[in-house]
Tab-separated table of C-alpha atoms in Angstrom:
chain	number	residue	atom	x	y	z
A	1	LEU	CA	-6.350	197.301	129.443
A	2	VAL	CA	-5.755	200.648	131.114
A	3	LEU	CA	-2.101	200.605	130.074
A	4	LYS	CA	-2.941	199.699	126.483
A	5	GLN	CA	-5.569	202.421	126.378
A	6	ALA	CA	-3.028	204.948	127.691
A	7	ARG	CA	-0.549	203.901	124.990
A	8	LYS	CA	-3.189	204.138	122.259
A	9	SER	CA	-4.182	207.633	123.402
A	10	ALA	CA	-0.546	208.733	123.693
A	11	ASP	CA	0.483	207.402	120.274
A	12	ALA	CA	-2.549	209.009	118.623
A	13	ALA	CA	-1.492	212.385	119.959
A	14	ALA	CA	2.203	211.906	119.209
A	15	ASP	CA	2.160	212.936	115.540
A	16	GLN	CA	-0.040	215.940	116.258
A	17	HIS	CA	2.252	217.396	118.930
A	18	THR	CA	5.756	216.382	117.842
A	19	ALA	CA	6.363	219.597	115.910
A	20	ALA	CA	5.075	221.820	118.704
A	21	ALA	CA	7.213	220.026	121.297
A	22	ALA	CA	10.325	220.185	119.143
A	23	ALA	CA	9.859	223.904	118.647
A	24	ALA	CA	9.179	224.465	122.369
A	25	ASP	CA	5.789	225.940	121.591
A	26	PRO	CA	5.209	228.779	124.106
A	27	ALA	CA	1.488	227.966	124.075
A	28	ALA	CA	2.160	224.539	125.572
A	29	PRO	CA	0.678	224.009	129.091
A	30	SER	CA	2.816	224.421	132.221
A	31	TRP	CA	3.347	220.704	132.762
A	32	GLY	CA	6.959	220.826	131.639
A	33	SER	CA	8.743	220.108	128.348
A	34	PHE	CA	7.610	217.187	126.239
A	35	ILE	CA	9.344	214.954	123.724
A	36	ALA	CA	7.505	213.242	120.847
A	37	GLY	CA	4.268	214.660	122.180
A	38	PHE	CA	3.690	212.042	124.862
A	39	VAL	CA	6.797	211.512	126.994
A	40	VAL	CA	7.797	214.206	129.492
A	41	ALA	CA	11.431	215.221	129.057
A	42	GLU	CA	14.033	214.206	131.634
A	43	GLY	CA	14.677	217.179	133.893
A	44	ALA	CA	11.203	218.666	133.369
A	45	ILE	CA	9.218	219.965	136.340
A	46	VAL	CA	5.625	218.751	136.682
A	47	GLN	CA	3.302	220.722	138.945
A	48	GLN	CA	0.409	218.320	139.410
A	49	VAL	CA	-0.316	214.583	139.071
A	50	LEU	CA	-3.220	212.206	139.613
A	51	HIS	CA	-2.645	209.212	141.867
A	52	ARG	CA	-4.066	205.912	140.630
A	53	THR	CA	-4.045	202.406	142.068
A	54	ALA	CA	-0.756	200.541	141.696
A	55	GLU	CA	-0.071	196.826	141.865
A	56	GLU	CA	-0.225	195.577	145.460
A	57	GLY	CA	3.198	195.389	147.078
A	58	ALA	CA	4.941	197.148	144.193
A	59	GLY	CA	6.451	199.787	146.520
A	60	LEU	CA	5.601	202.627	144.166
A	61	LEU	CA	2.805	204.967	143.148
A	62	GLU	CA	1.340	204.993	139.670
A	63	LEU	CA	0.561	208.506	138.518
A	64	LEU	CA	-1.083	210.030	135.489
A	65	LEU	CA	0.569	213.108	133.976
A	66	PRO	CA	-1.253	215.266	131.430
A	67	GLY	CA	0.344	215.402	127.987
A	68	THR	CA	0.523	218.341	125.600
A	69	GLY	CA	-2.824	217.523	124.004
A	70	GLY	CA	-4.638	216.423	127.134
A	71	GLU	CA	-3.631	212.765	126.812
A	72	GLN	CA	-2.519	210.948	129.957
A	73	VAL	CA	1.032	209.689	130.430
A	74	LEU	CA	1.759	206.934	132.918
A	75	ALA	CA	4.392	207.724	135.545
A	76	HIS	CA	6.008	205.810	138.386
A	77	LEU	CA	6.906	207.397	141.726
A	78	PRO	CA	8.816	204.914	143.934
A	79	ALA	CA	8.042	205.170	147.638
A	80	ALA	CA	11.610	206.267	148.404
A	81	HIS	CA	11.156	209.249	146.064
A	82	LEU	CA	8.250	210.728	147.996
A	83	SER	CA	10.641	212.541	150.353
A	84	ASP	CA	14.274	213.274	151.092
A	85	HIS	CA	13.747	211.492	154.419
A	86	PRO	CA	12.659	207.825	154.735
A	87	GLY	CA	10.280	208.711	157.564
A	88	GLY	CA	8.503	211.192	155.317
A	89	SER	CA	8.242	208.602	152.552
A	90	GLU	CA	6.683	206.078	154.937
A	91	ALA	CA	4.116	208.560	156.241
A	92	LEU	CA	3.094	209.804	152.804
A	93	MET	CA	2.906	206.310	151.314
A	94	ALA	CA	0.479	205.323	154.068
A	95	ALA	CA	-1.616	208.481	153.722
A	96	LEU	CA	-2.007	208.717	149.943
A	97	LYS	CA	-5.179	207.308	148.428
A	98	PRO	CA	-5.958	206.520	144.763
A	99	GLY	CA	-7.822	209.295	143.023
A	100	GLN	CA	-6.105	212.100	144.920
A	101	THR	CA	-4.568	214.952	142.958
A	102	LEU	CA	-1.076	215.697	144.244
A	103	SER	CA	0.459	219.128	144.001
A	104	GLY	CA	4.087	219.341	142.896
A	105	PRO	CA	6.618	220.144	142.063
A	106	PHE	CA	7.819	216.788	140.733
A	107	LEU	CA	10.975	216.174	138.715
A	108	VAL	CA	11.092	213.768	135.754
A	109	LEU	CA	14.158	211.562	136.227
A	110	GLN	CA	13.862	209.071	133.378
A	111	GLN	CA	11.716	208.287	130.364
A	112	ARG	CA	11.304	205.012	128.509
A	113	ARG	CA	8.796	202.515	127.173
A	114	LEU	CA	7.811	199.446	129.171
A	115	ASN	CA	6.069	196.213	128.330
A	116	PRO	CA	3.038	196.051	130.682
A	117	GLU	CA	3.012	192.251	130.672
A	118	ARG	CA	6.679	191.931	131.609
A	119	ASP	CA	8.256	195.087	133.004
A	120	LEU	CA	5.518	196.049	135.489
A	121	GLN	CA	5.805	192.778	137.391
A	122	LYS	CA	8.766	194.235	139.295
A	123	ASP	CA	10.706	197.438	139.605
A	124	ARG	CA	12.505	197.605	136.268
A	125	TRP	CA	13.794	201.101	137.071
A	126	GLN	CA	16.366	199.854	139.545
A	127	GLN	CA	19.773	199.171	138.078
A	128	GLN	CA	21.317	196.065	139.616
A	129	ASP	CA	24.862	197.364	139.198
A	130	ALA	CA	26.822	199.757	137.046
A	131	GLU	CA	28.080	197.048	134.679
A	132	THR	CA	24.553	196.010	133.634
A	133	ALA	CA	23.455	199.546	132.751
A	134	GLY	CA	24.231	199.066	129.075
A	135	ALA	CA	22.334	195.802	128.906
A	136	VAL	CA	19.301	197.311	130.621
A	137	ALA	CA	19.310	200.285	128.264
A	138	ALA	CA	19.692	198.047	125.238
A	139	GLY	CA	16.803	195.887	126.411
A	140	ALA	CA	14.584	198.946	126.734
A	141	GLU	CA	15.519	200.225	123.284
A	142	ASN	CA	14.950	196.841	121.652
A	143	SER	CA	11.621	196.154	123.366
A	144	ASN	CA	8.635	195.516	121.144
A	145	GLU	CA	7.148	198.930	120.427
A	146	GLY	CA	3.824	197.338	119.572
A	147	SER	CA	3.392	195.947	123.096
A	148	SER	CA	4.932	198.768	125.138
A	149	VAL	CA	3.635	201.992	126.658
A	150	PRO	CA	5.374	205.326	127.292
A	151	ILE	CA	6.215	205.815	130.951
A	152	VAL	CA	8.322	208.197	133.033
A	153	LEU	CA	9.993	208.003	136.437
A	154	VAL	CA	9.387	211.018	138.689
A	155	THR	CA	10.602	212.133	142.102
A	156	ARG	CA	9.246	214.451	144.774
A	157	LYS	CA	12.550	214.804	146.633
A	158	PRO	CA	13.037	218.535	147.362
A	159	ALA	CA	16.817	218.218	147.122
A	160	LEU	CA	16.556	216.977	143.523
A	161	VAL	CA	13.659	219.197	142.449
A	162	SER	CA	15.385	222.380	143.643
A	163	ALA	CA	18.555	221.484	141.689
A	164	ALA	CA	16.801	220.300	138.517
A	165	ASP	CA	18.662	222.754	136.256
A	166	LYS	CA	22.046	221.651	137.626
A	167	LEU	CA	21.676	217.857	137.443
A	168	PRO	CA	23.638	216.127	134.649
A	169	SER	CA	21.951	213.677	132.280
A	170	SER	CA	25.185	212.386	130.748
A	171	VAL	CA	28.862	212.102	131.649
A	172	SER	CA	29.668	214.941	129.227
A	173	GLU	CA	27.675	217.296	131.509
A	174	VAL	CA	29.525	216.261	134.670
A	175	THR	CA	32.075	218.733	136.028
A	176	GLN	CA	34.915	217.711	138.316
A	177	GLY	CA	34.560	219.356	141.732
A	178	ALA	CA	30.792	219.842	141.476
A	179	VAL	CA	28.686	218.971	144.539
A	180	LEU	CA	25.272	217.720	143.460
A	181	PRO	CA	22.230	216.074	145.033
A	182	GLY	CA	21.440	212.597	143.753
A	183	TYR	CA	19.864	209.355	144.847
A	184	VAL	CA	21.245	205.888	145.518
A	185	ALA	CA	20.468	203.770	142.448
A	186	SER	CA	22.131	200.571	143.635
A	187	ILE	CA	24.496	199.154	146.256
A	188	THR	CA	27.182	196.511	145.809
A	189	ARG	CA	29.696	194.985	148.201
A	190	ASP	CA	32.329	197.605	147.399
A	191	ALA	CA	30.489	200.681	146.139
A	192	VAL	CA	27.379	202.837	146.067
A	193	PHE	CA	26.089	204.068	142.707
A	194	VAL	CA	24.549	207.548	142.704
A	195	ARG	CA	22.187	208.577	139.920
A	196	PHE	CA	21.117	212.003	138.726
A	197	LEU	CA	19.041	212.377	135.532
A	198	GLY	CA	18.395	209.582	133.058
A	199	ARG	CA	20.983	206.869	133.572
A	200	CYS	CA	23.805	209.261	134.464
A	201	THR	CA	25.378	207.404	137.390
A	202	GLY	CA	28.528	207.975	139.446
A	203	ARG	CA	30.396	205.453	141.568
A	204	ALA	CA	31.452	205.964	145.192
A	205	GLY	CA	33.957	203.339	146.340
A	206	LEU	CA	34.360	202.165	149.934
A	207	PRO	CA	36.907	204.871	150.922
A	208	GLN	CA	34.515	207.596	149.696
A	209	LEU	CA	31.365	206.521	151.552
A	210	ALA	CA	32.010	207.958	155.022
A	211	ASP	CA	34.605	209.606	157.216
A	212	THR	CA	34.910	206.320	159.098
A	213	PHE	CA	35.900	202.911	157.755
A	214	VAL	CA	33.050	201.159	155.924
A	215	THR	CA	33.025	197.408	155.285
A	216	ASP	CA	29.390	196.915	154.244
A	217	PRO	CA	27.797	199.782	152.260
A	218	ALA	CA	24.333	198.270	152.741
A	219	ARG	CA	24.567	199.071	156.471
A	220	HIS	CA	24.968	202.783	155.712
A	221	PHE	CA	22.851	203.356	152.595
A	222	VAL	CA	19.558	202.182	151.105
A	223	THR	CA	18.291	202.252	147.536
A	224	GLY	CA	16.497	205.511	146.768
A	225	GLN	CA	18.209	207.448	149.571
A	226	THR	CA	18.938	211.133	148.953
A	227	VAL	CA	22.665	211.916	149.052
A	228	MET	CA	24.996	214.785	148.270
A	229	ALA	CA	27.833	213.753	145.984
A	230	ALA	CA	31.087	215.529	145.151
A	231	VAL	CA	32.535	214.683	141.735
A	232	LEU	CA	36.143	213.513	142.145
A	233	THR	CA	37.179	212.373	138.662
A	234	VAL	CA	35.609	212.258	135.195
A	235	ASP	CA	36.739	209.866	132.438
A	236	ASP	CA	35.041	210.761	129.145
A	237	SER	CA	37.036	208.141	127.237
A	238	ALA	CA	35.756	205.139	129.182
A	239	PRO	CA	33.611	202.632	127.240
A	240	GLY	CA	29.851	203.148	127.320
A	241	GLY	CA	29.945	206.942	127.188
A	242	GLY	CA	32.378	207.570	130.031
A	243	LYS	CA	32.327	207.243	133.796
A	244	PHE	CA	32.930	209.353	136.893
A	245	ALA	CA	33.709	208.840	140.569
A	246	VAL	CA	32.020	210.647	143.459
A	247	SER	CA	32.516	211.054	147.192
A	248	LEU	CA	29.732	210.921	149.785
A	249	LYS	CA	31.920	211.766	152.795
A	250	PRO	CA	30.402	214.490	155.010
A	251	SER	CA	33.817	216.105	155.366
A	252	VAL	CA	33.811	216.606	151.585
A	253	VAL	CA	30.177	217.413	150.763
A	254	GLY	CA	29.139	219.037	154.065
A	255	SER	CA	26.179	218.248	156.324
A	256	PHE	CA	22.611	218.258	155.035
A	257	GLU	CA	20.924	216.156	157.720
A	258	GLY	CA	19.264	219.220	159.243
A	259	LYS	CA	17.524	220.052	155.959
A	260	TYR	CA	16.432	216.437	155.546
A	261	LEU	CA	14.966	216.479	159.062
A	262	ALA	CA	13.095	219.701	158.275
A	263	THR	CA	11.745	217.926	155.180
A	264	LEU	CA	10.570	215.073	157.406
A	265	MET	CA	8.600	217.472	159.601
A	266	ARG	CA	6.942	219.077	156.585
A	267	ASP	CA	6.061	215.707	155.070
A	268	LEU	CA	4.626	214.417	158.347
A	269	GLU	CA	2.424	217.515	158.363
A	270	LEU	CA	1.350	216.845	154.762
A	271	ALA	CA	0.563	213.211	155.603
A	272	TYR	CA	-1.596	214.391	158.494
A	273	GLN	CA	-3.454	216.836	156.235
A	274	LEU	CA	-4.064	214.061	153.693
A	275	ASP	CA	-5.443	211.817	156.445
A	276	GLN	CA	-7.707	214.622	157.636
A	277	ALA	CA	-8.971	215.212	154.101
A	278	SER	CA	-9.734	211.506	153.683
A	279	GLU	CA	-11.593	211.392	157.002
A	280	ALA	CA	-13.571	214.518	156.123
A	281	ALA	CA	-14.533	213.043	152.741
A	282	ALA	CA	-15.604	209.785	154.365
A	283	ALA	CA	-17.657	211.659	156.975
A	284	ALA	CA	-19.364	213.766	154.295
A	285	LYS	CA	-20.195	210.645	152.302
A	286	ALA	CA	-21.763	209.085	155.394
A	287	GLY	CA	-23.633	212.289	156.243
A	288	GLU	CA	-21.636	212.814	159.440
A	289	GLU	CA	-19.807	215.781	160.899
A	290	PRO	CA	-16.104	216.004	159.969
A	291	PRO	CA	-13.579	215.409	162.783
A	292	ALA	CA	-12.728	218.418	164.934
A	293	GLN	CA	-9.625	220.353	163.916
A	294	ILE	CA	-6.904	220.944	166.517
A	295	ASP	CA	-4.474	223.849	166.330
A	296	TRP	CA	-1.464	221.785	167.338
A	297	GLY	CA	1.103	224.496	166.706
A	298	THR	CA	-0.579	226.946	169.093
A	299	LEU	CA	-1.813	224.543	171.762
A	300	PHE	CA	1.047	222.050	172.009
A	301	PRO	CA	4.390	223.365	170.743
A	302	PRO	CA	7.433	221.543	172.150
A	303	GLY	CA	8.475	223.064	175.466
A	304	LYS	CA	5.038	224.308	176.453
A	305	ALA	CA	3.529	223.574	179.886
A	306	VAL	CA	0.136	221.828	179.876
A	307	GLY	CA	-2.145	220.714	182.689
A	308	ALA	CA	-2.978	217.005	182.788
A	309	ARG	CA	-4.559	214.392	185.068
A	310	LEU	CA	-3.442	210.778	185.423
A	311	HIS	CA	-5.898	208.423	183.707
A	312	GLU	CA	-4.126	205.095	184.169
A	313	GLN	CA	-0.739	203.458	184.525
A	314	ARG	CA	0.336	201.066	181.765
A	315	ASP	CA	3.478	199.013	181.159
A	316	TYR	CA	4.684	201.525	178.569
A	317	GLY	CA	4.043	204.589	180.756
A	318	ALA	CA	1.398	206.819	182.280
A	319	VAL	CA	-1.675	207.810	180.250
A	320	LEU	CA	-2.912	211.322	181.005
A	321	ASP	CA	-6.072	213.266	180.182
A	322	LEU	CA	-5.357	216.822	179.051
A	323	GLU	CA	-7.422	219.660	180.440
A	324	ASP	CA	-9.952	221.050	177.925
A	325	HIS	CA	-8.828	218.591	175.223
A	326	PRO	CA	-10.769	215.299	175.516
A	327	ASP	CA	-9.688	214.113	172.048
A	328	VAL	CA	-5.986	214.328	172.916
A	329	VAL	CA	-4.085	211.762	174.977
A	330	GLY	CA	-0.953	212.527	176.975
A	331	LEU	CA	1.762	209.912	177.475
A	332	VAL	CA	4.602	209.992	179.982
A	333	VAL	CA	7.159	207.224	179.430
A	334	PRO	CA	8.914	205.671	182.463
A	335	ASP	CA	12.111	207.675	181.910
A	336	HIS	CA	10.182	210.923	182.311
A	337	GLY	CA	8.605	210.361	185.709
A	338	ALA	CA	5.608	208.125	184.957
A	339	ALA	CA	6.034	206.109	188.157
A	340	ASP	CA	5.869	209.244	190.321
A	341	LEU	CA	2.339	210.163	189.243
A	342	GLN	CA	-0.501	209.438	191.670
A	343	ALA	CA	-4.009	208.344	190.669
A	344	GLY	CA	-6.251	211.348	190.008
A	345	ALA	CA	-3.412	213.796	190.528
A	346	THR	CA	-3.248	216.931	188.372
A	347	VAL	CA	0.213	217.943	187.204
A	348	MET	CA	1.930	220.424	184.939
A	349	ALA	CA	3.877	218.646	182.214
A	350	CYS	CA	6.292	219.711	179.492
A	351	VAL	CA	5.440	218.899	175.859
A	352	LEU	CA	8.225	216.883	174.222
A	353	ASP	CA	6.687	215.751	170.948
A	354	VAL	CA	3.345	215.456	169.158
A	355	SER	CA	1.998	212.612	167.043
A	356	LYS	CA	-0.902	214.217	165.199
A	357	SER	CA	-1.992	211.071	163.385
A	358	SER	CA	-2.553	209.178	166.639
A	359	GLY	CA	-3.589	212.195	168.739
A	360	ILE	CA	-0.879	211.478	171.317
A	361	ILE	CA	1.293	214.093	173.022
A	362	GLU	CA	4.465	212.839	174.677
A	363	LEU	CA	5.106	214.644	177.946
A	364	SER	CA	7.656	214.905	180.704
A	365	VAL	CA	7.096	215.584	184.407
A	366	LEU	CA	10.801	215.667	185.287
A	367	PRO	CA	11.576	218.654	187.559
A	368	GLU	CA	14.434	219.927	185.371
A	369	LEU	CA	11.975	220.404	182.504
A	370	THR	CA	8.726	221.274	184.295
A	371	GLN	CA	10.344	224.022	186.386
A	372	ILE	CA	11.079	225.956	183.201
A	373	THR	CA	7.678	225.315	181.624
A	374	GLU	CA	5.753	226.122	184.818
A	375	ALA	CA	7.519	229.482	185.082
A	376	ALA	CA	6.666	230.214	181.458
A	377	ALA	CA	3.045	229.130	181.984
A	378	ALA	CA	2.721	231.522	184.911
A	379	SER	CA	3.564	234.375	182.553
A	380	GLY	CA	1.073	233.091	179.976
A	381	THR	CA	3.658	232.003	177.390
A	382	SER	CA	5.539	228.902	176.361
A	383	SER	CA	9.189	228.638	177.314
A	384	ILE	CA	10.111	229.232	173.670
A	385	SER	CA	7.999	232.349	173.222
A	386	SER	CA	9.135	233.623	176.615
A	387	SER	CA	12.753	233.407	175.525
A	388	ARG	CA	11.880	235.151	172.301
A	389	LYS	CA	10.196	238.038	174.150
A	390	GLN	CA	13.109	238.410	176.535
A	391	ASN	CA	15.529	238.472	173.642
A	392	SER	CA	13.438	241.064	171.795
A	393	MET	CA	13.279	243.297	174.899
A	394	LYS	CA	17.039	243.210	175.344
A	395	ARG	CA	17.572	244.134	171.717
A	396	LYS	CA	15.117	247.013	172.003
A	397	GLN	CA	16.891	248.324	175.095
A	398	ALA	CA	20.118	248.250	173.104
A	399	GLY	CA	18.612	250.751	170.645
A	400	ASP	CA	17.944	248.458	167.685
A	401	GLY	CA	14.658	246.916	168.779
A	402	ASP	CA	12.631	248.150	165.785
A	403	GLN	CA	14.986	246.527	163.296
A	404	HIS	CA	15.098	243.190	165.093
A	405	GLN	CA	11.379	243.095	165.806
A	406	GLN	CA	10.806	242.924	162.070
A	407	LYS	CA	13.078	239.869	161.881
A	408	GLU	CA	11.970	238.349	165.163
A	409	GLN	CA	13.067	234.737	165.394
A	410	LEU	CA	13.258	232.003	167.986
A	411	LEU	CA	16.235	232.163	170.296
A	412	LEU	CA	18.164	229.466	168.477
A	413	PRO	CA	21.877	228.719	168.270
A	414	ALA	CA	23.674	229.902	165.168
A	415	VAL	CA	24.223	227.333	162.420
A	416	GLY	CA	27.624	225.732	162.935
A	417	SER	CA	27.804	226.549	166.638
A	418	GLU	CA	28.189	223.844	169.266
A	419	VAL	CA	25.603	223.381	172.006
A	420	GLN	CA	25.435	221.192	175.078
A	421	ALA	CA	22.273	219.155	175.045
A	422	MET	CA	20.471	216.370	176.856
A	423	VAL	CA	18.697	213.564	175.012
A	424	GLN	CA	15.116	213.502	176.281
A	425	LEU	CA	13.257	211.231	173.869
A	426	VAL	CA	14.259	208.793	171.126
A	427	LYS	CA	11.927	208.471	168.136
A	428	ASP	CA	12.132	206.261	165.051
A	429	HIS	CA	13.820	208.888	162.871
A	430	TYR	CA	15.043	211.581	165.266
A	431	VAL	CA	15.670	212.400	168.907
A	432	ILE	CA	14.292	215.193	171.087
A	433	VAL	CA	16.943	217.120	173.014
A	434	SER	CA	16.900	219.999	175.451
A	435	MET	CA	19.629	222.585	174.919
A	436	LEU	CA	21.453	224.408	177.669
A	437	GLN	CA	21.927	228.156	177.292
A	438	GLN	CA	25.669	228.742	176.875
A	439	GLN	CA	25.798	232.515	176.971
A	440	GLN	CA	23.670	235.578	177.549
A	441	ALA	CA	21.356	236.743	174.796
A	442	ASP	CA	23.433	239.869	174.097
A	443	GLY	CA	26.438	237.715	173.220
A	444	SER	CA	28.511	238.418	176.348
A	445	ALA	CA	29.311	235.823	178.991
A	446	SER	CA	30.742	236.265	182.449
A	447	LYS	CA	33.109	233.776	184.039
A	448	SER	CA	30.323	232.342	186.179
A	449	SER	CA	27.946	231.995	183.215
A	450	LYS	CA	30.601	230.124	181.241
A	451	LYS	CA	30.773	227.531	184.021
A	452	ALA	CA	26.995	227.267	184.378
A	453	PRO	CA	26.288	225.008	181.364
A	454	LYS	CA	28.823	222.405	182.489
A	455	GLN	CA	27.440	222.445	186.052
A	456	GLN	CA	23.876	222.192	184.740
A	457	LEU	CA	24.810	219.294	182.472
A	458	GLN	CA	26.509	217.423	185.317
A	459	GLN	CA	23.508	218.024	187.574
A	460	GLN	CA	21.072	216.750	184.947
A	461	GLN	CA	23.214	213.676	184.277
A	462	GLN	CA	23.009	212.824	187.980
A	463	GLN	CA	19.244	213.331	188.124
A	464	HIS	CA	18.235	211.776	184.808
A	465	ILE	CA	19.338	208.712	182.858
A	466	GLY	CA	19.403	210.721	179.604
A	467	ILE	CA	22.662	211.089	177.705
A	468	GLY	CA	24.497	214.401	177.641
A	469	VAL	CA	25.852	215.234	174.184
A	470	LEU	CA	27.799	217.943	172.439
A	471	ALA	CA	25.788	218.783	169.314
A	472	ARG	CA	26.288	221.128	166.375
A	473	ALA	CA	23.503	223.373	165.120
A	474	ASP	CA	22.935	222.308	161.513
A	475	PHE	CA	19.807	224.004	160.172
A	476	ASN	CA	17.264	226.446	161.630
A	477	SER	CA	13.692	225.931	160.471
A	478	GLN	CA	10.327	226.729	162.021
A	479	SER	CA	8.299	223.704	160.953
A	480	PRO	CA	4.648	222.824	161.710
A	481	ALA	CA	3.611	222.390	165.350
A	482	GLY	CA	6.478	224.635	166.457
A	483	LYS	CA	9.206	222.079	165.763
């Protein structure tokens, strides 16, 4: 009934707004461009949507977009399109509640009409393979207009939204050599199909999927995944409007994993804020006080020293009570010295990671980490801020302190540089590593300092079961909670 009502409202407004939409009326609201008065154009940017209840287990969000005359247009946002990173999609999907208004920007990927009794029973947006694209399109065009509703497919992926004006909607707009963000539309035994706007889809064969040999694309890619694609060849004369081939090899398109990880951190923060808003609303409805707010970024940035007392030993590690923070739980896993803690003992621990949603801080009491954090705590700073102050002082002594103080940043390795690191903690979607300083802050390095990182790495490998790695700095970003 809701779908039929939406269609009735949309069709009633269609005639009234067709002329204004066609003429790109400047008085139209800032919801993007519209076609036929009720369907948002492919490639349009939408700034705000209303989340409504979707069918259970559908794996997508149903949204309502405002039309040119105030009518509501139904939109689908698949779970995979909530974020560039699957971890961000999972967190946001769990946090979003029907009735919430979501701020954009969102990008309209496709528009069509769907039969609510047939097409909404499963995800009709997903193309099974490239060869069936024509049949799917023909089926949509020939569907019974009297029993269908206008609907659009939208994405929240920052990589796609930021490149909205560059994404092709047809093969005629594809340029050989272009490197474009897209998403995995489907996966077969010998290829991955990457889609941009509308049904504009490129094919990446097995040799173009990775810099290593790939036998099963499904082990490397998932439907809806954000990818960067380099256009290799374009064939405008091919049947069905042409075709083009793309490469997904990192050696061709470059590395974007750092940006995707930064997106994950931002989306985890957004999911936490949504959870907090839901809890506050529930508390207000029940006439209770809202939950206390914790300044995670100031109190528990990674690398900071915190005082804690052993609460109990469990199979998965040691549970600690944090001083002055009764609502926060500390956890030391076995690999980080849990067995060495004595009942009732107070220790200084190093913050590795923070799970805001569960209120758990993962800590380490290993000497090679706590020695640094304890020294920083004695000076009243975290190890990160201490390094930043030292770096700023050295620059000032060099005569350019005023200029650099205005652009004060964390002491981080330059993008593209190699760093020696030690894996400290493995999470579902990322790992926490500690980096070894390879040279002095002023850029010079003595012979002894050049040997120091290797000696430190060997020493840590003997003391700790963590894995020493040679990593490359990919993307510098100061995300929430100091990550």
